Amino acid sequence: MENTNKKVLIINTGGTIGMKRTEKGFSPAPGFLAEAIESISDMSREGFPEWELCELEPLLDSSNMSVREWNNIGSIIYENYEKYSGFVVLHGTDTMAYTASALSFILGGLDKPVILTGSQIPLSEIRSDGRDNLITSVIIASEGVVSEVCLYFSGKLLRGNRAMKMSSDGLVAFDSPNYPHLADVGIEIRYNRAAFMPSEKKSGSGIALYPFLEIPIGVLKVFPGIQFGLFAEIMTEKLSGIVLETFGAGNIPNNGGELLPIIKSAFDSGSVVTVCSQCPAGTVTLGAYETSSALKSAGAVSGRDMTTEAAVAKLYHLFSLGMPKEEIKLKMEECLAGELTEN
Ligand code: ASP
């Protein structure tokens, strides 16, 4: 059905874009973003999409985001779904890719845009990159051409669960090395429709909310010289999901086979170990090298070309649905929300 209501809901969760300069550094301040937006005349100009603003309480630096806030943002979108043509989530850049990944699983059956954005310099500062990020995100959210969870930053519209923060201080801070941009923004917004999520990947029964539970998840990054034995005590059923960030295509140091029994016993007692790569681009292929084939036989699953952010969110999602571990293992290698490339 065509959307006649073109109003966009802007949800401010915190982050640099709306922060205020204080003696202790930039910090979130209630109402401050609304004031900064008032000084952007384009946002109230004729022809600009209608929008409304709501703010989370408390506003957070995104380092403090947790499952609670992900669920809260998801619920706000779910409860207001019919009233708006699209949603813009203003968010700190530090964990924006995690929240974008989480929302891609929390919100099922989306047929409207949900665009996460923020900035490296607050909106109230002279050289702020927040102005274009906000204005363009609102336009993309009102146009409704794309209908998935996306991240817009510095001229690039990315699939949310493929995005990664690439720079801590550059204005071109995000990219999706393993997936084409959904749009590139120059003089025009050039959508790349071929990269959009195919409609058969979306559930046909309309918007659905799949909140996360506080599942214990762990991420372990391997490095040369790692003493796996030290991690045996935490790699148990105490962690339901474990993301193992390996070298290259899924390789780990052999260490006399130290890790494999740990993975095997973690799996036997109910944990799902997912292998991702430390490389931003490319895919995990378990079995390509001797150093990775043993991981597979020990019960680990391949995260293929998923980001760690997406793998973490997907583990939360699948465990929250209460699936048995065998099914979770299978689903981790399937594309559920555009987060990985299947064989
Ligand atoms: N620390 C900030 C945050 O993630 C950084 C930012 O927004 O750019 O909330």
PDB file of C-alpha atoms in Angstrom, residues 12-19 28 59-62 90-93 119:
ATOM      1  CA  ASN A  12      17.586  10.894  19.431  1.00  0.00           C
ATOM      2  CA  THR A  13      19.446   8.288  21.476  1.00  0.00           C
ATOM      3  CA  GLY A  14      22.489  10.448  22.252  1.00  0.00           C
ATOM      4  CA  GLY A  15      25.943  10.481  20.660  1.00  0.00           C
ATOM      5  CA  THR A  16      28.182  13.293  19.492  1.00  0.00           C
ATOM      6  CA  ILE A  17      25.645  14.769  17.071  1.00  0.00           C
ATOM      7  CA  GLY A  18      23.552  16.215  19.919  1.00  0.00           C
ATOM      8  CA  MET A  19      26.286  16.666  22.510  1.00  0.00           C
ATOM      9  CA  PRO A  28      24.773  14.395  26.010  1.00  0.00           C
ATOM     10  CA  LEU A  59      20.618  10.246  26.337  1.00  0.00           C
ATOM     11  CA  LEU A  60      23.703   8.087  26.061  1.00  0.00           C
ATOM     12  CA  ASP A  61      27.190   8.126  24.734  1.00  0.00           C
ATOM     13  CA  SER A  62      26.876   5.055  22.509  1.00  0.00           C
ATOM     14  CA  LEU A  90      20.439   9.585  15.900  1.00  0.00           C
ATOM     15  CA  HIS A  91      23.170   7.614  17.589  1.00  0.00           C
ATOM     16  CA  GLY A  92      26.784   7.823  18.693  1.00  0.00           C
ATOM     17  CA  THR A  93      29.203   6.550  16.107  1.00  0.00           C
ATOM     18  CA  SER A 119      28.299  12.748  13.436  1.00  0.00           C
TER      19      SER A 119
END
